[in-house]
mmCIF file of C-alpha atoms in Angstrom:
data_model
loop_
_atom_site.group_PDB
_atom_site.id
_atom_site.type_symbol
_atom_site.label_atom_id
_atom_site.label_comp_id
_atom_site.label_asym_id
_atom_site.label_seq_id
_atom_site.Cartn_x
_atom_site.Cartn_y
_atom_site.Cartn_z
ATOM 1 C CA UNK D 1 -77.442 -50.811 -273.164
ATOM 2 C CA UNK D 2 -75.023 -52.900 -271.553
ATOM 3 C CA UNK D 3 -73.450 -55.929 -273.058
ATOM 4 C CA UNK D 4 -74.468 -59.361 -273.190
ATOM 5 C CA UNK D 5 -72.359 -61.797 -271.062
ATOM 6 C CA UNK D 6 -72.194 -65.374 -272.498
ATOM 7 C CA UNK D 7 -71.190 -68.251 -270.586
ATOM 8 C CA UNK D 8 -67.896 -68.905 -272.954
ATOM 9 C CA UNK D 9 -66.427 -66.211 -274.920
ATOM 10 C CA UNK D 10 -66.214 -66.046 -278.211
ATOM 11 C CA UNK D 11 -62.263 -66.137 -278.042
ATOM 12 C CA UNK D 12 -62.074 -69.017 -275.585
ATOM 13 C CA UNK D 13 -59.358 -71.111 -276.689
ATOM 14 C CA UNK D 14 -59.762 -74.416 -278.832
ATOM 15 C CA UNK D 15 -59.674 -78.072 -276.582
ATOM 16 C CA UNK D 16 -56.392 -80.128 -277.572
ATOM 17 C CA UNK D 17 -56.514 -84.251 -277.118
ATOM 18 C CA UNK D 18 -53.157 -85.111 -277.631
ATOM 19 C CA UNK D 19 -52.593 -89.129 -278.497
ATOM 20 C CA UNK D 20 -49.448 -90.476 -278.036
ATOM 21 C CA UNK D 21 -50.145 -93.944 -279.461
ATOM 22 C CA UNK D 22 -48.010 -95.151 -276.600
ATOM 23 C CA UNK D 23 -49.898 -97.910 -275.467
ATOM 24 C CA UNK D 24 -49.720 -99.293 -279.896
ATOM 25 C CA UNK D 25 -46.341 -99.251 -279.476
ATOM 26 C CA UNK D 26 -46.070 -100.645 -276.033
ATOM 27 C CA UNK D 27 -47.919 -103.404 -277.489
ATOM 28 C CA UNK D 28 -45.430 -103.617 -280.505
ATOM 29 C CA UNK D 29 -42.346 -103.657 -278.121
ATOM 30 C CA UNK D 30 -44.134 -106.564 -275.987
ATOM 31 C CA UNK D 31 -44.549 -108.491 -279.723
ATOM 32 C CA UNK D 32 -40.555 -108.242 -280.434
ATOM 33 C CA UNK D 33 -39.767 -110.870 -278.405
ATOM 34 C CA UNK D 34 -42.567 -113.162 -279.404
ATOM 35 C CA UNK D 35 -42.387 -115.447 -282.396
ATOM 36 C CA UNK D 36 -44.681 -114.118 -285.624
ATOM 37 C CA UNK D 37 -47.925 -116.020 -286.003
ATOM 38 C CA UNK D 38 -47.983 -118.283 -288.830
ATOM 39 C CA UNK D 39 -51.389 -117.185 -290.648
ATOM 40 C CA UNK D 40 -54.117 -118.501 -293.498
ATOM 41 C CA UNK D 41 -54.520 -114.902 -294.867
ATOM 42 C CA UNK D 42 -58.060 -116.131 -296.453
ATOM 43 C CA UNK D 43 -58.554 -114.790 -300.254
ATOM 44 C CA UNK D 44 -55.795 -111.946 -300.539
ATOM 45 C CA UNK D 45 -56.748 -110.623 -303.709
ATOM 46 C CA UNK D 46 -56.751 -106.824 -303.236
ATOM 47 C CA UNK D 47 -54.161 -104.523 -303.066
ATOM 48 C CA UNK D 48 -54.781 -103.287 -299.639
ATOM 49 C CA UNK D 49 -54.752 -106.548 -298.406
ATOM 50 C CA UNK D 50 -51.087 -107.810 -299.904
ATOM 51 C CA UNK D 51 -49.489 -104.212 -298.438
ATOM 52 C CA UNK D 52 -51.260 -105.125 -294.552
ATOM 53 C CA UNK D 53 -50.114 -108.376 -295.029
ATOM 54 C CA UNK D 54 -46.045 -106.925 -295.791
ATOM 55 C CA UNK D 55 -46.152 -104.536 -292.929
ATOM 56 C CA UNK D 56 -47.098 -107.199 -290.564
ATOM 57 C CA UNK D 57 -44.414 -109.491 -291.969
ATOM 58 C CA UNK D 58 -41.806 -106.166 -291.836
ATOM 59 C CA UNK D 59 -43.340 -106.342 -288.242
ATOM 60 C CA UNK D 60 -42.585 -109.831 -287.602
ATOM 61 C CA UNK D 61 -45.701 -110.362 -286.470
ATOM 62 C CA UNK D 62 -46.683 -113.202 -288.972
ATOM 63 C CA UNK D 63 -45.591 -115.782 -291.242
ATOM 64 C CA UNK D 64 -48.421 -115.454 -293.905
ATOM 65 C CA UNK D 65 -49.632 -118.384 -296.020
ATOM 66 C CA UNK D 66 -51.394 -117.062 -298.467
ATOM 67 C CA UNK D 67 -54.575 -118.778 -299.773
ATOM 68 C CA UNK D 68 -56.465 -117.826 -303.096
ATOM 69 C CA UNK D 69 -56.649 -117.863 -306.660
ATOM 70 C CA UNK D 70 -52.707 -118.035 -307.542
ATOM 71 C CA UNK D 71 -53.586 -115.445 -310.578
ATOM 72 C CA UNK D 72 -55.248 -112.822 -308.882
ATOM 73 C CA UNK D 73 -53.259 -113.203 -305.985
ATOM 74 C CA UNK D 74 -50.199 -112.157 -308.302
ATOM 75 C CA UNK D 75 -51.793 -109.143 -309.633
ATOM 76 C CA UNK D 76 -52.863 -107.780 -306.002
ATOM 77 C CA UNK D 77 -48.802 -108.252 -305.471
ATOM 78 C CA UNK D 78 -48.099 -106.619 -308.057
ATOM 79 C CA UNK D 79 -50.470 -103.594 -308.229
ATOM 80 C CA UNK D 80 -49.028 -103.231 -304.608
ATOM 81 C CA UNK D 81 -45.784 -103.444 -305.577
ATOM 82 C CA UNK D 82 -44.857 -106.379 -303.159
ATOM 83 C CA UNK D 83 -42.640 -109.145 -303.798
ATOM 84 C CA UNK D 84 -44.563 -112.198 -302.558
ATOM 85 C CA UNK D 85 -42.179 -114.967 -304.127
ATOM 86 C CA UNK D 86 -40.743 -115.644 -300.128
ATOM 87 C CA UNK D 87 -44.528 -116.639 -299.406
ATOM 88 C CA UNK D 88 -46.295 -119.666 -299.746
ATOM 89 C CA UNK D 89 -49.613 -119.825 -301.685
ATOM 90 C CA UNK D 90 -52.304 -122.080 -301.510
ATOM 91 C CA UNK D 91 -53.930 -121.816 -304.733
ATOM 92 C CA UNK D 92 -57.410 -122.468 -305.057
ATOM 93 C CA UNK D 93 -60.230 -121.209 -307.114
ATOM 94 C CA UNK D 94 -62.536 -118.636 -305.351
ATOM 95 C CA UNK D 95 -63.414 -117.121 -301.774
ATOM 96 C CA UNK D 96 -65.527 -120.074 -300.368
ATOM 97 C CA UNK D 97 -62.813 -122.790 -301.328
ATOM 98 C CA UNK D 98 -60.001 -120.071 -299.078
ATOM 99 C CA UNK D 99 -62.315 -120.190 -296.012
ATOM 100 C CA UNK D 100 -62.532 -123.715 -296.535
ATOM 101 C CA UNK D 101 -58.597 -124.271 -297.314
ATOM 102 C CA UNK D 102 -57.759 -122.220 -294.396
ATOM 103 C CA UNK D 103 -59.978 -123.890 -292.076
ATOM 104 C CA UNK D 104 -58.518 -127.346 -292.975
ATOM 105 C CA UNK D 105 -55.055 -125.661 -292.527
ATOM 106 C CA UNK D 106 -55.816 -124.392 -289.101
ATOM 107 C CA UNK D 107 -57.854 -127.677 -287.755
ATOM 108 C CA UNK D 108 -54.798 -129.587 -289.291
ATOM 109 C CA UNK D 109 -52.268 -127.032 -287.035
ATOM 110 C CA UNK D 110 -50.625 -126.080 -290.129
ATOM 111 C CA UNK D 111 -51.447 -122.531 -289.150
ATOM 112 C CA UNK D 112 -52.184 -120.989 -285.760
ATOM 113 C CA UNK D 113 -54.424 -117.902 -286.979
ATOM 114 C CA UNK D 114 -56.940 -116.943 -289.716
ATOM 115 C CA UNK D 115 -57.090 -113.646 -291.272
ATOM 116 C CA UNK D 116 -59.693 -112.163 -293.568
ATOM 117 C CA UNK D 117 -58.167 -111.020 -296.928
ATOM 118 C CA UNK D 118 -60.827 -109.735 -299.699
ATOM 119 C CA UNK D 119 -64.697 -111.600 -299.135
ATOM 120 C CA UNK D 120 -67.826 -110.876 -296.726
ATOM 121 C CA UNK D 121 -67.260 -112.315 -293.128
ATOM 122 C CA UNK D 122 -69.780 -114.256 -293.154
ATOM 123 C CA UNK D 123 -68.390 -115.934 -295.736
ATOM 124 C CA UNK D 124 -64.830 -116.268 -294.108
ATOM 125 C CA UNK D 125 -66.863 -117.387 -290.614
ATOM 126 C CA UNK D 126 -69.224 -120.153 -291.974
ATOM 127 C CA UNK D 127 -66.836 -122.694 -292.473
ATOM 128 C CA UNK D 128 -65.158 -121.712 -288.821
ATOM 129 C CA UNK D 129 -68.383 -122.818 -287.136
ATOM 130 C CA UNK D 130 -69.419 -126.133 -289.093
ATOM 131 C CA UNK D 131 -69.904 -128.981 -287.130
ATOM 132 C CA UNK D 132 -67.245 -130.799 -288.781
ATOM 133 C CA UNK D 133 -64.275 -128.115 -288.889
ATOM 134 C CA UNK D 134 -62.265 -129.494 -286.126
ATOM 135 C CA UNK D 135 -62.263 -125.294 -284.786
ATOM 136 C CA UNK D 136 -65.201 -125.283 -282.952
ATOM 137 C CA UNK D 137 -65.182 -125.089 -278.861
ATOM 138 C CA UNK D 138 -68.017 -124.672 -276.193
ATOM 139 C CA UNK D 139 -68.507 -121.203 -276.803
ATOM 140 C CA UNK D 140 -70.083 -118.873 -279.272
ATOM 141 C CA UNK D 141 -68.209 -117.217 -281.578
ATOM 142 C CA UNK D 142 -67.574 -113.177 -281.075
ATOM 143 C CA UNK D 143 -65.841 -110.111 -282.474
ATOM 144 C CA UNK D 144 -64.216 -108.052 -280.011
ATOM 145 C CA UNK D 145 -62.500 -104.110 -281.142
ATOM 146 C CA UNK D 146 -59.811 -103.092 -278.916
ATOM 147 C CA UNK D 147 -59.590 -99.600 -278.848
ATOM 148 C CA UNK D 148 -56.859 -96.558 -277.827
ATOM 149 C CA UNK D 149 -57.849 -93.062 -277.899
ATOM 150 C CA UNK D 150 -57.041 -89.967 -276.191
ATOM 151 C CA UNK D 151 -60.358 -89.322 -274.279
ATOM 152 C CA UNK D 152 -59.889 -92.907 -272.714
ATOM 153 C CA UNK D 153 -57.129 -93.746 -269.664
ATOM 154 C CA UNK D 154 -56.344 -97.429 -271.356
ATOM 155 C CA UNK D 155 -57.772 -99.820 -274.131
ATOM 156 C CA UNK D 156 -61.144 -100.290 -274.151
ATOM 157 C CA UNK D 157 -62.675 -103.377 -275.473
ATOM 158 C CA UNK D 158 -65.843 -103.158 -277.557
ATOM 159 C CA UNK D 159 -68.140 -106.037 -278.366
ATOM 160 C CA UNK D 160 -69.975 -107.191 -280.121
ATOM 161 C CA UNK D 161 -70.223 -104.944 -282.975
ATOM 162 C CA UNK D 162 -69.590 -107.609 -285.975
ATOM 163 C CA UNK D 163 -70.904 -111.176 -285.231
ATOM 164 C CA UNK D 164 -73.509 -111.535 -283.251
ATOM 165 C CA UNK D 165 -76.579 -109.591 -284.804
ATOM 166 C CA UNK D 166 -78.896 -109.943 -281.672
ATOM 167 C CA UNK D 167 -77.340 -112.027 -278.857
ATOM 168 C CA UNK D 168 -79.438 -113.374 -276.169
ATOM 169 C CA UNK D 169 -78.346 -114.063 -272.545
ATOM 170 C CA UNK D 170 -76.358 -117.231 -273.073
ATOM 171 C CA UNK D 171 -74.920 -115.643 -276.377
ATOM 172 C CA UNK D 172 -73.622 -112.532 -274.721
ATOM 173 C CA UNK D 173 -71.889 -114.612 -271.414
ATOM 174 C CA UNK D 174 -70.094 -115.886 -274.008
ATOM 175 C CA UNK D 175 -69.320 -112.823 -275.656
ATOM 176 C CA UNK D 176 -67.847 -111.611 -271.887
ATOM 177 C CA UNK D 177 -66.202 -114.760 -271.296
ATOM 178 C CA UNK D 178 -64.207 -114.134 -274.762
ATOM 179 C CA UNK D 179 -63.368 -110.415 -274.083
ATOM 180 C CA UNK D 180 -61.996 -111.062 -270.880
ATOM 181 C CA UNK D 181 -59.609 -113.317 -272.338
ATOM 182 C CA UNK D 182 -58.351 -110.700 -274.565
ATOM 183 C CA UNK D 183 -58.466 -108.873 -271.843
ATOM 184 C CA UNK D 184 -56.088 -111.370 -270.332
ATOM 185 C CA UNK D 185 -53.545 -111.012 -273.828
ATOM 186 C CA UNK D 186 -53.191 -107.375 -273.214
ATOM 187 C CA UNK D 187 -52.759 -106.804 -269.419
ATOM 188 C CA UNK D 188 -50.696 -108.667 -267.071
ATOM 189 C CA UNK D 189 -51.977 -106.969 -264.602
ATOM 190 C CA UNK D 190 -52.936 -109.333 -260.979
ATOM 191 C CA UNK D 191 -56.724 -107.859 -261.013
ATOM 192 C CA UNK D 192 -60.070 -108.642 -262.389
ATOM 193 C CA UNK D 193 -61.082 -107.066 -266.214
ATOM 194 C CA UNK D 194 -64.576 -104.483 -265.218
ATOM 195 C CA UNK D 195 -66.953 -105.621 -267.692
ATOM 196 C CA UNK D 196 -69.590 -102.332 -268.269
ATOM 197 C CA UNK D 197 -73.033 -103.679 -269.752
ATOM 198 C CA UNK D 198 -74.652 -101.231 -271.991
ATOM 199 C CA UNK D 199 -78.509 -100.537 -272.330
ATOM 200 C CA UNK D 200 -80.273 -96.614 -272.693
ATOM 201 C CA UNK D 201 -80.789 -96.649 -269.048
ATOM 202 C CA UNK D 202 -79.024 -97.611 -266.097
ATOM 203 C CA UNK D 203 -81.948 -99.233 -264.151
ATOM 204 C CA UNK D 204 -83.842 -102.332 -264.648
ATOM 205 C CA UNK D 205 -87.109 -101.619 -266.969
ATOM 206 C CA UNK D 206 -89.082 -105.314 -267.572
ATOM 207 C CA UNK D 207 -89.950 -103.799 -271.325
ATOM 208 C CA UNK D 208 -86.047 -103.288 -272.421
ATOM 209 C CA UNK D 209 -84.408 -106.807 -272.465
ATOM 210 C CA UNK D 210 -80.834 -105.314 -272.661
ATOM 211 C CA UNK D 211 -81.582 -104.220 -269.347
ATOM 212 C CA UNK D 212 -82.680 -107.903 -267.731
ATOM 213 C CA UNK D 213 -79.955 -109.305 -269.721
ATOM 214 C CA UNK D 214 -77.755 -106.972 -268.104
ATOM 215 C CA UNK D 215 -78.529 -107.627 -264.496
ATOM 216 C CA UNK D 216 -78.654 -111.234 -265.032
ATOM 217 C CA UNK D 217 -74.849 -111.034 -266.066
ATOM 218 C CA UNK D 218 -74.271 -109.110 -262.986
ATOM 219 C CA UNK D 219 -75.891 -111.996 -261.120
ATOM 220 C CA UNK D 220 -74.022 -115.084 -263.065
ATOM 221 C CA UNK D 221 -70.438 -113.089 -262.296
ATOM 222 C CA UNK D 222 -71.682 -113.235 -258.819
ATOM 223 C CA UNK D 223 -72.015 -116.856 -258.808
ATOM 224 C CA UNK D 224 -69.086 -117.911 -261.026
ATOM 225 C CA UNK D 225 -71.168 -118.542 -263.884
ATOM 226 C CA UNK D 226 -68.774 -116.010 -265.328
ATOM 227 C CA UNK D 227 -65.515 -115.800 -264.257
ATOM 228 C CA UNK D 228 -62.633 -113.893 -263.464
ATOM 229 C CA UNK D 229 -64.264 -110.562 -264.174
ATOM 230 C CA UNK D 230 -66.435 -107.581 -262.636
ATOM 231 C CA UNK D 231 -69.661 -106.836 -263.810
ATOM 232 C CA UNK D 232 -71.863 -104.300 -263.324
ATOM 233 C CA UNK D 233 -75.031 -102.767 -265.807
ATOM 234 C CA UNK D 234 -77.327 -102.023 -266.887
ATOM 235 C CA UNK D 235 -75.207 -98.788 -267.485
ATOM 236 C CA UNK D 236 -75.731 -96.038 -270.006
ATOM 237 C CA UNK D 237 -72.933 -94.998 -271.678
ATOM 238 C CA UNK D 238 -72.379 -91.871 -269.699
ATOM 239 C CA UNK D 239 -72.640 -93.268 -266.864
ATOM 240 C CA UNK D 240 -70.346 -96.401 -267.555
ATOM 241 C CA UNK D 241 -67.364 -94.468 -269.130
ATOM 242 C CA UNK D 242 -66.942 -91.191 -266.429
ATOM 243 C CA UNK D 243 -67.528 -91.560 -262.907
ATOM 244 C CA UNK D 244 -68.623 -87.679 -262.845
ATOM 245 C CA UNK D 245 -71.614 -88.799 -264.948
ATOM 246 C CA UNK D 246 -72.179 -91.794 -262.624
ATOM 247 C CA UNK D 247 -72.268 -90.217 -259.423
ATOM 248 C CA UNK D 248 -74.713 -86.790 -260.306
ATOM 249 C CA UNK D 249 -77.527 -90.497 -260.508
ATOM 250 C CA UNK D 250 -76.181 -91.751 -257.133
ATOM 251 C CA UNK D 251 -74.508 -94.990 -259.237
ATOM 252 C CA UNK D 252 -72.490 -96.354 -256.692
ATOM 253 C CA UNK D 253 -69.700 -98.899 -258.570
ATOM 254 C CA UNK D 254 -66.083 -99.600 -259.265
ATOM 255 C CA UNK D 255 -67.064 -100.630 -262.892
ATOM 256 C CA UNK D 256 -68.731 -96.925 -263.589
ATOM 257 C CA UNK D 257 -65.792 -94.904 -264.636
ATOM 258 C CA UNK D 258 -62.934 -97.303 -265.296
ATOM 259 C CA UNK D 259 -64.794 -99.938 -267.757
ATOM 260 C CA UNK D 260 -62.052 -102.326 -269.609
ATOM 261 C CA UNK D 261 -64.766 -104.452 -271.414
ATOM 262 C CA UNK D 262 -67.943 -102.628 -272.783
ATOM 263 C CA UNK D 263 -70.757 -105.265 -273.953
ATOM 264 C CA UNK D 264 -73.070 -104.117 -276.485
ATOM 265 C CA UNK D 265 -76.743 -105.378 -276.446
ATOM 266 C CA UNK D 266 -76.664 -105.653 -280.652
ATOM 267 C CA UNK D 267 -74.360 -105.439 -283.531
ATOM 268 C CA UNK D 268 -76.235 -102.255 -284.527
ATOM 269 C CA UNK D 269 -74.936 -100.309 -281.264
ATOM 270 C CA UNK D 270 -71.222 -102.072 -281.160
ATOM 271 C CA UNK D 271 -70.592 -101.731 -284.452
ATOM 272 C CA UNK D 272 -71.770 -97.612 -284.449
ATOM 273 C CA UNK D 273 -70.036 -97.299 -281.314
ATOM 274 C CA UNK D 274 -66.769 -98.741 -282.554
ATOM 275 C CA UNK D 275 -66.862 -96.692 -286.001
ATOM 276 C CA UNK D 276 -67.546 -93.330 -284.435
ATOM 277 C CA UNK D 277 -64.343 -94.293 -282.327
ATOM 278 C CA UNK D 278 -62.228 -94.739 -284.765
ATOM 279 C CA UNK D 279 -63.540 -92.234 -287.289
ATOM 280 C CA UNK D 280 -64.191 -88.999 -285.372
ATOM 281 C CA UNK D 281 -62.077 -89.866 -281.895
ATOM 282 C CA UNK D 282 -59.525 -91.048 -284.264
ATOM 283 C CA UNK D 283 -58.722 -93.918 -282.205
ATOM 284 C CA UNK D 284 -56.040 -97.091 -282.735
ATOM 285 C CA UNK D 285 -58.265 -100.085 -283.299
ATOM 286 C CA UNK D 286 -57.815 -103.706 -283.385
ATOM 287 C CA UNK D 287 -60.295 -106.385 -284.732
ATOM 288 C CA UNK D 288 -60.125 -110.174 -283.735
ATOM 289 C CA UNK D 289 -62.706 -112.858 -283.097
ATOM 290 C CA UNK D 290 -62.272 -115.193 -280.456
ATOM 291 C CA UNK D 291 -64.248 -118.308 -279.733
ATOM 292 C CA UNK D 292 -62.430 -120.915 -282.169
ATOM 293 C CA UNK D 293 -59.264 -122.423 -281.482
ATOM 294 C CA UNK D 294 -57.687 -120.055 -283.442
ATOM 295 C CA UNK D 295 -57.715 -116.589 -283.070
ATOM 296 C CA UNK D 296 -59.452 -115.013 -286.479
ATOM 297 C CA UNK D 297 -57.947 -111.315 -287.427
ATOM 298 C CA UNK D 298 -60.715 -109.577 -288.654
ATOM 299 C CA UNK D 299 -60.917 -105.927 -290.109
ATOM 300 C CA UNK D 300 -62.540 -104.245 -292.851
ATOM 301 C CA UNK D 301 -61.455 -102.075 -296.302
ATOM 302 C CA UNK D 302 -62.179 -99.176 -294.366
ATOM 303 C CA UNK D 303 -59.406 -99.629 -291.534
ATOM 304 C CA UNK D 304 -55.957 -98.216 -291.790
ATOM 305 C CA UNK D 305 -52.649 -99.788 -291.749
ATOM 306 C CA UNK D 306 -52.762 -99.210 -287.992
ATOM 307 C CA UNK D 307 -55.610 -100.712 -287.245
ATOM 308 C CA UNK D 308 -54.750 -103.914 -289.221
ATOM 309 C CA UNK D 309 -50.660 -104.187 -287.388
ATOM 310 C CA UNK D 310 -52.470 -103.834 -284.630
ATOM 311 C CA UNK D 311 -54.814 -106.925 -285.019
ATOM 312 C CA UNK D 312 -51.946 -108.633 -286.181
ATOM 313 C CA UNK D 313 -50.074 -108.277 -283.234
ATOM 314 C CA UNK D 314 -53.407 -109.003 -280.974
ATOM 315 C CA UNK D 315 -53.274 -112.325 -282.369
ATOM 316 C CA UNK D 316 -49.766 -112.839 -281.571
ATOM 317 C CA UNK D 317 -50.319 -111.910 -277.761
ATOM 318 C CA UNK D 318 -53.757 -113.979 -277.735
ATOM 319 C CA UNK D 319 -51.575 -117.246 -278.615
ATOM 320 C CA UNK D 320 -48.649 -115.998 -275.838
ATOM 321 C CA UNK D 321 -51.486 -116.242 -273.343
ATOM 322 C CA UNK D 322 -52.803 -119.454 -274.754
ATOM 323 C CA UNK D 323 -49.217 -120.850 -274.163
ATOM 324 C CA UNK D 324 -48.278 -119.500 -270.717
ATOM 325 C CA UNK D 325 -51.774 -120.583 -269.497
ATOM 326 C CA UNK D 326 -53.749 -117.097 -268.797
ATOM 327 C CA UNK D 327 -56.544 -118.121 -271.407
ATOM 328 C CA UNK D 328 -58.028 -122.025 -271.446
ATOM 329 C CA UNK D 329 -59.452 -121.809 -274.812
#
């Protein structure tokens, strides 16, 4: 009887993705020279939160203004171990009276970021988008995750996967229009972001709305409804992330392949997207929404250290480009 010949042997050797985490500290080098952000770090009252907030200060990425119940603020520092007495503290009584304080503080320029300490997002966002918080602009607000990881040739920038629960047309131009100007804080680069739309398939089908919405984008960058980017979608992810996969369906397209910006059609798919990323690919995240005149650093108890210097430092380059004119907003 002669033996069975499998397509792989059973002694093939193991696949190795090495990440360097070059491109973090790339992005950490850039930050040296750039003055640390000073930040409303909104209802600090965890442990977690009081370490991030010393490693991005060891970082000099930001000049924290803590704002919170004094007393609970105290024990965070010192479960953590963390002399806080060099910070300032804005004491006030509970969670919804920080997102308020820190709005006031960034609408009054007193600070030039927001970041989310211990309460629901929601709850940090609402006072952000009141009519009368002196931080709202023309657009929408949205959450972008800028990600490294080793099966990926540069940061990739996922949205939305936090905010915006089901974002129609107008909701997700705005959602490009804010990614490419992170975009824009990350790369100097003299070319145009490629914006990949997502849907299940990469042709148009009149019952699947992300896939209308998508070719309506492509459309609107056409005409300068949407500027200073590529579009192209619908794409599936296969086919937007490896031009191999892209050309076996004939999808001619300089987006297909080489994506910098991938737009989600809900929270549902960004946010799994994102979290499979980061917690099987293993990769360097950041978290920040844009959309308000001040950038809002936004992660979750789940992220690492990394992941929340990293943010940090996001904000710091999203202000740079604010003050040397690549982003408007």
């Amino acid at each position: 009887m002669s033996e069975h010949i499998h397509a792989f042997s059973s002694d093939e050797p193991p696949e190795i993705q090495v990440h360097s985490h070059d491109r973090y500290h790339a992005l950490l080098k850039i930050c040296e020279g750039l003055a640390p952000v000073v930040t409303a770090v909104v209802h600090p009252v965890d442990k977690l939160v009081i370490q991030s907030v010393a490693e991005a200060v060891r970082e000099n990425l930001i000049t924290p203004i803590l704002v919170g119940p004094a007393s609970r603020i105290a024990s965070a520092a010192a479960e953590a171990g963390i002399d806080i007495s060099p910070w300032q503290i804005v004491d006030v009584c509970h969670s919804h009276a920080a997102a308020d304080k820190a709005v006031e503080l960034a609408a009054g320029g007193i600070v030039q970021a927001i970041m989310k300490g211990s309460l629901h997002t929601d709850e940090l966002l609402f006072p952000v988008v009141a009519h009368n918080s002196g931080l709202r602009t023309e657009r929408r607000l949205s959450h972008s995750y800028v990600m490294d990881t080793a099966g990926y040739h540069k940061w990739l920038i996922i949205t939305d996967g936090v905010v915006n629960i089901a974002p129609d047309l107008e909701a997700k131009a705005d959602i490009c229009r804010n990614a490419i100007d992170i975009w824009k804080a990350l790369s100097d680069k003299n070319c145009l972001p490629k914006i990949a739309v997502l849907a299940a398939v990469e042709v148009i089908n009149a019952k699947m709305q992300a896939t209308l919405d998508a070719a309506a984008l492509c459309k609107m960058a056409e005409r300068g409804q949407i500027a200073d980017c590529m579009i192209d979608g619908p794409l599936a992810f296969d086919n937007a992330i490896n031009r191999g996969a892209a050309a076996e369906k004939g999808i001619v397209s300089s987006v297909a392949g080489d994506p910098d910006i991938l737009l989600v059609p809900d929270i549902e798919a960004g946010n799994i997207l994102a979290k499979q990323m980061t917690f099987i690919s293993h990769a360097d995240a950041a978290g920040i929404v844009m959309g308000s005149k001040v950038p809002i650093i936004l992660t979750s108890r789940a992220d690492t250290l990394r992941t929340r210097i990293l943010s940090c430092a996001l904000a710091v380059l999203v202000l740079q480009a604010r003050r040397n004119g690549r982003i408007k907003i």
